[in-house]
């Protein structure tokens, strides 16, 4: 039998307790394991994959650690070179979600993808308008009121409404603040938008 280093490929399933999230970081006490088998079998191994169901983080409120027996997940014809390596501790990092409240400055909101020949006018944002955002502390730390910019995408809104041709009128549209993927706004900010056709000056 020959031996080779097999990297561990880690995965997990389940969701932590309400108000908590997995950060996406998952670490094992070791990153590789020495495996043994025929050269032809070893040649096909790129990693020892732990299926998602091997680690279930359901209900966790802190970093979740579990001991996993690697022997259960070795392909046929492959064994551990050293049986003492069979069990490995795997930790999924869990953090509480936090919230942050930001004042919205109407001057930092704009309409984009406005149809040709039309003007989009955003209703004024009331003084004291705020949004609350949720995420991990590390995700929220870089988001500040002073740099908060919002866009109302007229083209995307029309597509979502099945509107192929713009029509004069007042419409309620959601502001997109371009936040990182995992950061959410608890209550979307909806603005009244006036879509009006540009009048030809020659008329």
Coordinates of N, CA, C and O in Angstrom, one line a residue, residues 4-175:
X4 N -0.7 8.8 1.0 CA -0.8 10.2 0.4 C -1.5 11.1 1.4 O -2.2 10.6 2.3
X5 N -1.2 12.4 1.3 CA -1.9 13.4 2.1 C -3.2 13.7 1.5 O -3.3 14.1 0.3
X6 N -4.3 13.5 2.2 CA -5.6 13.9 1.7 C -6.2 15.1 2.4 O -6.4 15.1 3.6
X7 N -6.4 16.2 1.7 CA -7.0 17.4 2.3 C -8.4 17.1 2.8 O -9.1 16.3 2.1
X8 N -8.8 17.7 3.9 CA -10.2 17.5 4.3 C -11.1 18.6 3.7 O -10.7 19.8 3.7
X9 N -12.2 18.2 3.2 CA -13.2 19.2 2.6 C -14.3 19.2 3.6 O -15.0 18.2 3.8
X10 N -14.6 20.3 4.2 CA -15.6 20.4 5.3 C -16.9 21.1 4.9 O -16.9 22.0 4.1
X11 N -18.0 20.6 5.5 CA -19.3 21.2 5.2 C -20.2 21.0 6.4 O -19.9 20.2 7.3
X12 N -21.2 21.8 6.5 CA -22.1 21.6 7.6 C -23.6 21.9 7.1 O -23.8 22.4 6.1
X13 N -24.5 21.5 8.0 CA -25.9 21.7 7.7 C -26.6 22.3 8.9 O -26.1 22.4 10.0
X14 N -27.9 22.7 8.7 CA -28.7 23.3 9.8 C -28.5 24.8 9.9 O -27.6 25.4 9.3
X15 N -29.3 25.4 10.8 CA -29.2 26.8 11.0 C -29.1 27.1 12.5 O -29.7 26.4 13.3
X16 N -28.2 28.0 12.9 CA -28.1 28.3 14.3 C -29.4 28.9 14.9 O -30.4 29.1 14.1
X17 N -29.5 29.1 16.2 CA -30.6 29.7 16.9 C -31.0 31.0 16.3 O -30.1 31.7 15.7
X18 N -32.2 31.4 16.4 CA -32.7 32.7 15.9 C -31.8 33.8 16.5 O -31.5 33.9 17.6
X19 N -31.4 34.7 15.6 CA -30.5 35.8 16.0 C -29.0 35.5 16.0 O -28.2 36.3 16.3
X20 N -28.7 34.3 15.5 CA -27.3 33.9 15.3 C -27.1 33.5 13.9 O -28.0 33.0 13.2
X21 N -25.8 33.6 13.5 CA -25.5 33.1 12.1 C -24.2 32.5 12.0 O -23.3 32.8 12.8
X22 N -24.0 31.5 11.1 CA -22.7 31.0 10.9 C -21.9 32.0 10.1 O -22.5 32.6 9.1
X23 N -20.7 32.2 10.4 CA -19.9 33.2 9.7 C -19.4 32.7 8.4 O -19.0 33.5 7.5
X24 N -19.5 31.4 8.2 CA -19.0 30.8 6.9 C -17.6 30.2 7.1 O -17.1 29.5 6.3
X25 N -17.1 30.5 8.3 CA -15.7 29.9 8.6 C -15.9 28.6 9.3 O -16.7 28.4 10.3
X26 N -15.2 27.5 8.8 CA -15.3 26.2 9.4 C -13.9 25.7 9.4 O -13.2 25.7 8.4
X27 N -13.4 25.2 10.6 CA -12.0 24.8 10.7 C -11.9 23.5 11.4 O -12.8 23.1 12.2
X28 N -10.9 22.7 11.0 CA -10.7 21.4 11.6 C -9.4 21.4 12.3 O -8.5 22.2 12.0
X29 N -9.3 20.5 13.3 CA -8.0 20.5 14.1 C -6.8 20.2 13.2 O -5.7 20.5 13.5
X30 N -7.1 19.4 12.1 CA -6.0 19.3 11.1 C -6.6 19.5 9.7 O -7.8 19.1 9.5
X31 N -5.8 19.9 8.8 CA -6.3 20.2 7.4 C -6.2 19.0 6.5 O -6.9 19.0 5.5
X32 N -5.2 18.1 6.8 CA -5.0 17.0 5.9 C -4.9 15.7 6.8 O -4.7 15.8 8.0
X33 N -5.1 14.6 6.2 CA -4.9 13.3 6.9 C -4.2 12.4 6.0 O -4.3 12.4 4.7
X34 N -3.3 11.5 6.6 CA -2.5 10.6 5.8 C -3.4 9.3 5.5 O -3.9 8.7 6.4
X35 N -3.6 9.1 4.2 CA -4.4 8.0 3.8 C -3.6 6.9 3.1 O -2.5 7.2 2.6
X36 N -4.1 5.7 3.1 CA -3.3 4.6 2.5 C -4.2 3.8 1.5 O -5.4 3.7 1.7
X37 N -3.6 3.2 0.5 CA -4.3 2.4 -0.5 C -3.5 2.1 -1.7 O -2.3 2.5 -1.7
X38 N -4.0 1.4 -2.6 CA -3.3 1.2 -3.9 C -3.1 2.5 -4.6 O -3.9 3.4 -4.6
X39 N -1.9 2.5 -5.3 CA -1.6 3.8 -6.0 C -2.7 4.2 -6.9 O -3.1 5.4 -7.0
X40 N -3.4 3.2 -7.6 CA -4.5 3.6 -8.5 C -5.6 4.2 -7.8 O -6.3 5.1 -8.4
X41 N -5.9 3.7 -6.6 CA -7.0 4.3 -5.8 C -6.7 5.7 -5.3 O -7.5 6.6 -5.3
X42 N -5.4 5.8 -4.8 CA -5.0 7.1 -4.2 C -5.0 8.2 -5.3 O -5.3 9.4 -5.0
X43 N -4.7 7.8 -6.5 CA -4.6 8.8 -7.6 C -5.9 9.5 -7.8 O -5.9 10.7 -8.3
X44 N -7.0 8.9 -7.5 CA -8.3 9.5 -7.8 C -8.8 10.4 -6.6 O -9.9 11.0 -6.7
X45 N -8.1 10.4 -5.5 CA -8.6 11.1 -4.3 C -8.1 12.6 -4.4 O -6.8 12.8 -4.3
X46 N -9.0 13.5 -4.5 CA -8.5 14.9 -4.4 C -8.8 15.5 -3.0 O -8.1 16.4 -2.5
X47 N -9.7 14.9 -2.2 CA -10.0 15.4 -0.9 C -10.9 14.3 -0.2 O -11.5 13.5 -0.8
X48 N -10.8 14.3 1.1 CA -11.7 13.5 2.0 C -12.9 14.5 2.3 O -12.7 15.4 3.0
X49 N -14.0 14.2 1.7 CA -15.2 15.1 1.8 C -16.1 14.7 3.0 O -16.6 13.5 3.0
X50 N -16.3 15.6 3.9 CA -17.3 15.4 4.9 C -18.6 15.9 4.4 O -18.7 17.1 4.1
X51 N -19.6 15.1 4.3 CA -20.9 15.6 3.8 C -21.5 16.6 4.8 O -21.2 16.6 6.0
X52 N -22.4 17.5 4.3 CA -23.0 18.5 5.2 C -23.6 17.9 6.4 O -23.6 18.5 7.5
X53 N -24.3 16.8 6.2 CA -25.0 16.2 7.4 C -24.1 15.7 8.5 O -24.6 15.3 9.5
X54 N -22.8 15.6 8.2 CA -21.9 15.1 9.2 C -21.8 16.1 10.4 O -21.5 15.7 11.5
X55 N -22.1 17.4 10.2 CA -22.0 18.4 11.2 C -23.3 19.2 11.2 O -23.6 19.9 10.2
X56 N -24.1 19.1 12.2 CA -25.4 19.8 12.2 C -25.4 20.9 13.3 O -25.3 20.6 14.5
X57 N -25.5 22.1 12.8 CA -25.3 23.3 13.8 C -26.7 23.8 14.2 O -26.8 24.9 14.8
X58 N -27.8 23.0 14.0 CA -29.1 23.5 14.4 C -29.2 24.0 15.8 O -28.8 23.3 16.7
X59 N -29.7 25.2 16.0 CA -29.9 25.7 17.4 C -28.7 26.3 18.1 O -28.8 26.7 19.2
X60 N -27.5 26.3 17.4 CA -26.3 26.7 18.1 C -26.3 28.2 18.4 O -26.9 29.0 17.6
X61 N -25.7 28.6 19.6 CA -25.7 30.0 19.9 C -24.2 30.4 20.2 O -24.0 31.5 20.6
X62 N -23.3 29.6 19.9 CA -21.9 29.9 20.0 C -21.1 29.0 19.0 O -21.7 28.1 18.4
X63 N -19.8 29.2 18.9 CA -19.0 28.3 18.0 C -19.3 26.8 18.3 O -19.3 26.4 19.5
X64 N -19.6 26.1 17.3 CA -20.1 24.7 17.4 C -19.0 23.7 17.1 O -18.5 23.8 15.9
X65 N -18.6 22.9 18.0 CA -17.5 21.9 17.8 C -18.0 20.5 17.9 O -18.8 20.2 18.8
X66 N -17.6 19.7 16.9 CA -18.1 18.3 16.9 C -16.9 17.4 16.5 O -16.1 17.8 15.6
X67 N -16.8 16.3 17.1 CA -15.8 15.3 16.8 C -16.4 14.4 15.6 O -17.5 13.9 15.8
X68 N -15.6 14.3 14.6 CA -16.1 13.5 13.4 C -15.2 12.4 13.2 O -13.9 12.5 13.3
X69 N -15.7 11.2 12.9 CA -14.9 10.0 12.6 C -14.7 9.9 11.1 O -15.7 9.6 10.4
X70 N -13.5 10.2 10.7 CA -13.2 10.2 9.3 C -13.4 8.9 8.6 O -13.7 8.9 7.4
X71 N -13.3 7.8 9.3 CA -13.4 6.5 8.7 C -14.7 6.3 8.0 O -14.8 5.6 7.0
X72 N -15.7 7.0 8.5 CA -17.1 6.8 7.9 C -17.2 7.4 6.5 O -18.1 7.1 5.7
X73 N -16.2 8.3 6.2 CA -16.3 9.1 4.9 C -15.2 8.8 4.0 O -15.0 9.5 3.0
X74 N -14.4 7.7 4.2 CA -13.4 7.3 3.3 C -14.0 6.5 2.2 O -14.8 5.7 2.4
X75 N -13.5 6.8 0.9 CA -14.0 6.0 -0.2 C -13.6 4.5 0.0 O -12.6 4.2 0.7
X76 N -14.2 3.6 -0.8 CA -13.8 2.2 -0.8 C -12.3 2.2 -1.2 O -11.9 3.0 -2.0
X77 N -11.7 1.1 -0.7 CA -10.2 0.9 -1.1 C -9.3 1.8 -0.5 O -8.1 1.8 -0.8
X78 N -9.8 2.8 0.4 CA -8.9 3.7 1.0 C -9.0 3.6 2.5 O -10.1 3.5 3.0
X79 N -7.9 3.6 3.3 CA -8.0 3.6 4.7 C -7.1 4.6 5.3 O -6.3 5.3 4.5
X80 N -7.1 4.8 6.6 CA -6.2 5.8 7.2 C -4.9 5.1 7.4 O -4.8 3.9 7.9
X81 N -3.8 5.8 7.2 CA -2.5 5.2 7.4 C -2.2 5.0 8.9 O -1.5 4.1 9.3
X82 N -2.9 5.9 9.7 CA -2.7 5.8 11.1 C -4.1 5.9 11.8 O -4.7 6.9 11.7
X83 N -4.5 4.8 12.4 CA -5.9 4.7 12.9 C -6.1 5.8 14.0 O -7.2 6.1 14.3
X84 N -5.0 6.3 14.6 CA -5.1 7.3 15.7 C -5.6 8.6 15.1 O -6.1 9.5 15.8
X85 N -5.6 8.8 13.7 CA -6.1 10.0 13.1 C -7.6 9.9 12.8 O -8.1 10.9 12.2
X86 N -8.2 8.9 13.2 CA -9.6 8.7 12.8 C -10.5 9.8 13.2 O -11.4 10.2 12.4
X87 N -10.3 10.3 14.4 CA -11.3 11.4 14.9 C -10.7 12.7 14.8 O -9.5 12.9 15.2
X88 N -11.5 13.7 14.3 CA -11.0 15.0 14.2 C -12.1 16.0 14.7 O -13.2 15.8 14.4
X89 N -11.6 17.0 15.4 CA -12.6 18.0 15.9 C -12.8 19.1 14.8 O -11.8 19.6 14.3
X90 N -14.0 19.4 14.5 CA -14.4 20.4 13.5 C -15.2 21.5 14.2 O -16.1 21.2 14.9
X91 N -14.9 22.7 13.9 CA -15.6 23.9 14.6 C -16.2 24.8 13.5 O -15.5 25.2 12.6
X92 N -17.5 25.0 13.7 CA -18.2 26.0 12.8 C -18.3 27.3 13.6 O -18.9 27.2 14.7
X93 N -17.8 28.4 13.1 CA -17.9 29.7 13.8 C -19.3 30.3 13.8 O -19.8 30.4 12.7
X94 N -19.8 30.6 14.9 CA -21.2 31.2 15.0 C -21.0 32.5 15.7 O -20.3 32.7 16.7
X95 N -21.8 33.5 15.2 CA -21.8 34.8 15.9 C -23.2 35.4 16.0 O -24.0 35.0 15.1
X96 N -23.5 36.2 17.0 CA -24.8 36.8 17.0 C -25.0 37.8 16.0 O -24.0 38.5 15.6
X97 N -26.2 38.0 15.5 CA -26.5 39.1 14.5 C -26.7 40.3 15.4 O -27.2 40.3 16.5
X98 N -26.2 41.4 14.9 CA -26.4 42.7 15.6 C -27.2 43.6 14.6 O -27.2 43.4 13.4
X99 N -27.7 44.7 15.2 CA -28.4 45.6 14.3 C -27.8 47.0 14.5 O -27.1 47.3 15.4
X100 N -28.0 47.8 13.4 CA -27.4 49.2 13.4 C -28.5 50.1 12.8 O -29.1 49.7 11.8
X101 N -28.7 51.2 13.3 CA -29.7 52.2 12.8 C -28.9 53.3 12.1 O -28.0 53.9 12.7
X102 N -29.3 53.6 10.9 CA -28.6 54.6 10.1 C -29.7 55.7 9.6 O -30.7 55.3 9.1
X103 N -29.3 56.9 9.7 CA -30.2 58.0 9.2 C -30.0 58.0 7.7 O -28.9 57.8 7.2
X104 N -31.0 58.3 6.9 CA -31.0 58.3 5.5 C -31.0 59.8 5.0 O -31.9 60.5 5.4
X105 N -30.0 60.1 4.2 CA -29.9 61.5 3.6 C -30.5 61.5 2.2 O -30.0 60.8 1.3
X106 N -31.6 62.2 2.0 CA -32.3 62.2 0.8 C -31.4 62.6 -0.4 O -31.6 62.2 -1.5
X107 N -30.4 63.4 -0.1 CA -29.5 63.9 -1.2 C -28.6 62.7 -1.7 O -28.0 62.8 -2.8
X108 N -28.6 61.6 -1.0 CA -27.7 60.5 -1.4 C -28.6 59.4 -2.0 O -28.1 58.3 -2.2
X109 N -29.8 59.7 -2.5 CA -30.7 58.8 -3.1 C -30.8 59.2 -4.6 O -30.9 60.4 -4.9
X110 N -30.8 58.3 -5.5 CA -30.9 58.6 -6.9 C -31.7 57.5 -7.7 O -31.8 56.4 -7.2
X111 N -32.3 58.0 -8.8 CA -33.0 57.0 -9.7 C -32.0 56.6 -10.8 O -31.3 57.5 -11.3
X112 N -32.0 55.3 -11.0 CA -31.1 54.8 -12.1 C -31.9 54.0 -13.1 O -33.1 53.6 -12.8
X113 N -31.4 53.8 -14.3 CA -32.1 53.0 -15.3 C -33.4 53.7 -15.7 O -34.5 52.9 -15.8
X114 N -33.4 55.0 -15.8 CA -34.7 55.7 -16.1 C -34.9 55.5 -17.6 O -34.0 55.7 -18.4
X115 N -36.1 55.1 -18.1 CA -36.4 54.9 -19.5 C -36.1 56.2 -20.3 O -36.3 57.3 -19.8
X116 N -35.7 56.0 -21.5 CA -35.4 57.2 -22.4 C -36.7 58.0 -22.6 O -37.8 57.4 -22.7
X117 N -36.5 59.3 -22.5 CA -37.7 60.2 -22.7 C -38.5 60.4 -21.5 O -39.6 61.0 -21.5
X118 N -38.0 59.9 -20.4 CA -38.8 60.0 -19.1 C -37.9 60.6 -18.0 O -36.7 60.6 -18.1
X119 N -38.5 61.2 -17.0 CA -37.8 61.8 -15.9 C -38.4 61.0 -14.6 O -39.7 60.9 -14.6
X120 N -37.6 60.6 -13.7 CA -38.1 60.0 -12.5 C -37.7 61.0 -11.3 O -36.6 61.4 -11.1
X121 N -38.8 61.4 -10.6 CA -38.6 62.3 -9.5 C -38.9 61.6 -8.2 O -40.0 61.0 -8.0
X122 N -37.9 61.5 -7.3 CA -38.1 60.8 -6.0 C -38.7 61.8 -5.0 O -38.4 62.9 -4.9
X123 N -39.7 61.2 -4.3 CA -40.4 62.0 -3.2 C -39.3 62.4 -2.2 O -38.4 61.6 -1.9
X124 N -39.5 63.5 -1.6 CA -38.5 63.9 -0.5 C -38.5 63.0 0.6 O -39.6 62.5 1.0
X125 N -37.4 62.6 1.1 CA -37.3 61.8 2.3 C -37.5 62.6 3.6 O -36.9 63.7 3.7
X126 N -38.4 62.2 4.4 CA -38.7 63.0 5.6 C -37.5 63.0 6.5 O -36.7 62.1 6.6
X127 N -37.4 64.2 7.2 CA -36.3 64.4 8.2 C -36.5 63.3 9.2 O -37.6 62.9 9.6
X128 N -35.3 62.7 9.6 CA -35.4 61.7 10.6 C -35.7 60.3 10.1 O -35.8 59.3 10.9
X129 N -35.7 60.1 8.8 CA -36.0 58.8 8.2 C -34.7 57.9 8.5 O -33.6 58.3 8.3
X130 N -35.0 56.7 9.0 CA -33.9 55.8 9.4 C -34.1 54.4 8.8 O -35.3 54.0 8.6
X131 N -33.0 53.7 8.6 CA -33.2 52.2 8.3 C -32.4 51.5 9.4 O -31.5 52.0 9.9
X132 N -32.9 50.3 9.7 CA -32.2 49.4 10.6 C -31.7 48.2 9.8 O -32.4 47.6 9.0
X133 N -30.4 48.0 9.9 CA -29.8 46.9 9.2 C -29.3 45.8 10.2 O -29.0 46.1 11.3
X134 N -29.3 44.5 9.7 CA -29.0 43.4 10.5 C -27.8 42.6 9.8 O -27.8 42.5 8.6
X135 N -26.9 42.2 10.6 CA -25.8 41.4 10.1 C -24.8 41.0 11.2 O -25.1 41.3 12.4
X136 N -23.7 40.4 10.8 CA -22.7 40.2 11.8 C -21.9 41.5 12.0 O -21.8 42.3 11.2
X137 N -21.3 41.6 13.2 CA -20.6 42.9 13.6 C -19.5 43.2 12.5 O -19.4 44.3 12.1
X138 N -18.8 42.1 12.1 CA -17.8 42.4 11.1 C -18.3 42.9 9.7 O -17.7 43.6 9.0
X139 N -19.6 42.5 9.4 CA -20.2 43.0 8.2 C -20.7 44.4 8.3 O -20.7 45.1 7.3
X140 N -21.1 44.8 9.5 CA -21.7 46.1 9.7 C -20.7 47.2 9.9 O -21.0 48.4 9.8
X141 N -19.5 46.8 10.4 CA -18.5 47.8 10.8 C -18.1 48.7 9.7 O -17.8 49.9 10.0
X142 N -18.2 48.3 8.4 CA -17.8 49.2 7.3 C -18.9 50.0 6.7 O -18.7 50.7 5.7
X143 N -20.1 49.9 7.3 CA -21.3 50.6 6.8 C -21.6 51.8 7.6 O -21.9 51.7 8.8
X144 N -21.5 53.0 7.0 CA -21.7 54.3 7.8 C -22.7 55.2 7.1 O -22.9 55.2 5.9
X145 N -23.4 56.0 8.0 CA -24.4 56.9 7.5 C -23.8 57.8 6.4 O -24.4 58.1 5.4
X146 N -22.6 58.3 6.7 CA -21.9 59.3 5.8 C -21.7 58.8 4.4 O -21.7 59.5 3.4
X147 N -21.6 57.5 4.2 CA -21.3 56.9 2.9 C -22.5 56.1 2.4 O -22.4 55.4 1.3
X148 N -23.6 56.1 3.1 CA -24.8 55.3 2.7 C -25.4 56.0 1.4 O -25.8 57.1 1.4
X149 N -25.5 55.2 0.4 CA -26.1 55.7 -0.9 C -27.2 54.7 -1.3 O -27.1 53.5 -1.1
X150 N -28.3 55.3 -1.8 CA -29.4 54.5 -2.2 C -29.8 54.7 -3.6 O -29.6 55.8 -4.2
X151 N -30.3 53.6 -4.3 CA -30.7 53.7 -5.7 C -32.1 53.2 -5.8 O -32.4 52.2 -5.2
X152 N -32.8 53.8 -6.7 CA -34.1 53.3 -7.1 C -34.0 52.9 -8.5 O -33.8 53.7 -9.4
X153 N -34.0 51.6 -8.8 CA -33.7 51.1 -10.2 C -35.1 51.0 -10.9 O -35.9 50.1 -10.7
X154 N -35.3 52.1 -11.8 CA -36.6 52.1 -12.4 C -36.8 51.0 -13.4 O -37.9 50.3 -13.5
X155 N -35.7 50.7 -14.2 CA -35.8 49.6 -15.1 C -36.2 48.2 -14.5 O -37.0 47.5 -14.9
X156 N -35.5 48.0 -13.4 CA -35.7 46.7 -12.7 C -37.1 46.6 -12.1 O -37.8 45.6 -12.1
X157 N -37.6 47.8 -11.6 CA -38.9 47.8 -11.0 C -40.0 47.6 -12.1 O -40.9 46.8 -11.9
X158 N -39.8 48.2 -13.3 CA -40.7 48.0 -14.4 C -40.7 46.5 -14.8 O -41.8 45.9 -15.0
X159 N -39.6 45.9 -14.9 CA -39.5 44.5 -15.2 C -40.2 43.6 -14.2 O -41.0 42.7 -14.6
X160 N -40.1 44.0 -12.9 CA -40.7 43.2 -11.9 C -42.3 43.3 -11.9 O -43.0 42.5 -11.5
X161 N -42.7 44.5 -12.5 CA -44.2 44.7 -12.6 C -44.7 44.3 -14.0 O -45.9 44.4 -14.2
X162 N -43.8 43.7 -14.8 CA -44.3 43.3 -16.1 C -44.6 44.5 -17.0 O -45.4 44.4 -18.0
X163 N -44.1 45.7 -16.7 CA -44.4 46.9 -17.5 C -43.3 47.1 -18.6 O -42.1 47.3 -18.3
X164 N -43.7 46.9 -19.8 CA -42.7 47.0 -20.9 C -42.5 48.5 -21.4 O -41.4 48.9 -21.7
X165 N -43.6 49.2 -21.3 CA -43.5 50.7 -21.7 C -43.8 51.5 -20.5 O -44.7 51.3 -19.8
X166 N -42.9 52.5 -20.2 CA -43.2 53.4 -19.1 C -44.5 54.1 -19.2 O -44.9 54.5 -20.3
X167 N -45.2 54.4 -18.1 CA -46.5 55.1 -18.1 C -46.4 56.2 -17.1 O -45.9 55.9 -16.0
X168 N -46.8 57.4 -17.5 CA -46.8 58.5 -16.5 C -47.5 58.1 -15.2 O -48.6 57.5 -15.3
X169 N -47.0 58.5 -14.1 CA -47.8 58.2 -12.9 C -46.9 58.2 -11.6 O -45.7 58.4 -11.7
X170 N -47.5 58.0 -10.5 CA -46.8 57.9 -9.2 C -46.7 56.4 -8.8 O -47.7 55.7 -8.9
X171 N -45.5 56.0 -8.4 CA -45.4 54.6 -8.1 C -44.5 54.4 -6.8 O -43.7 55.3 -6.5
X172 N -44.8 53.4 -6.1 CA -44.0 53.1 -4.9 C -42.9 52.1 -5.2 O -43.2 51.0 -5.7
X173 N -41.7 52.5 -4.9 CA -40.5 51.7 -5.3 C -39.6 51.6 -4.1 O -39.4 52.5 -3.3
X174 N -38.9 50.4 -4.0 CA -38.0 50.2 -2.9 C -36.6 50.7 -3.2 O -36.1 50.7 -4.3
X175 N -36.0 51.3 -2.2 CA -34.6 51.8 -2.3 C -33.6 50.6 -2.1 O -33.7 49.9 -1.1

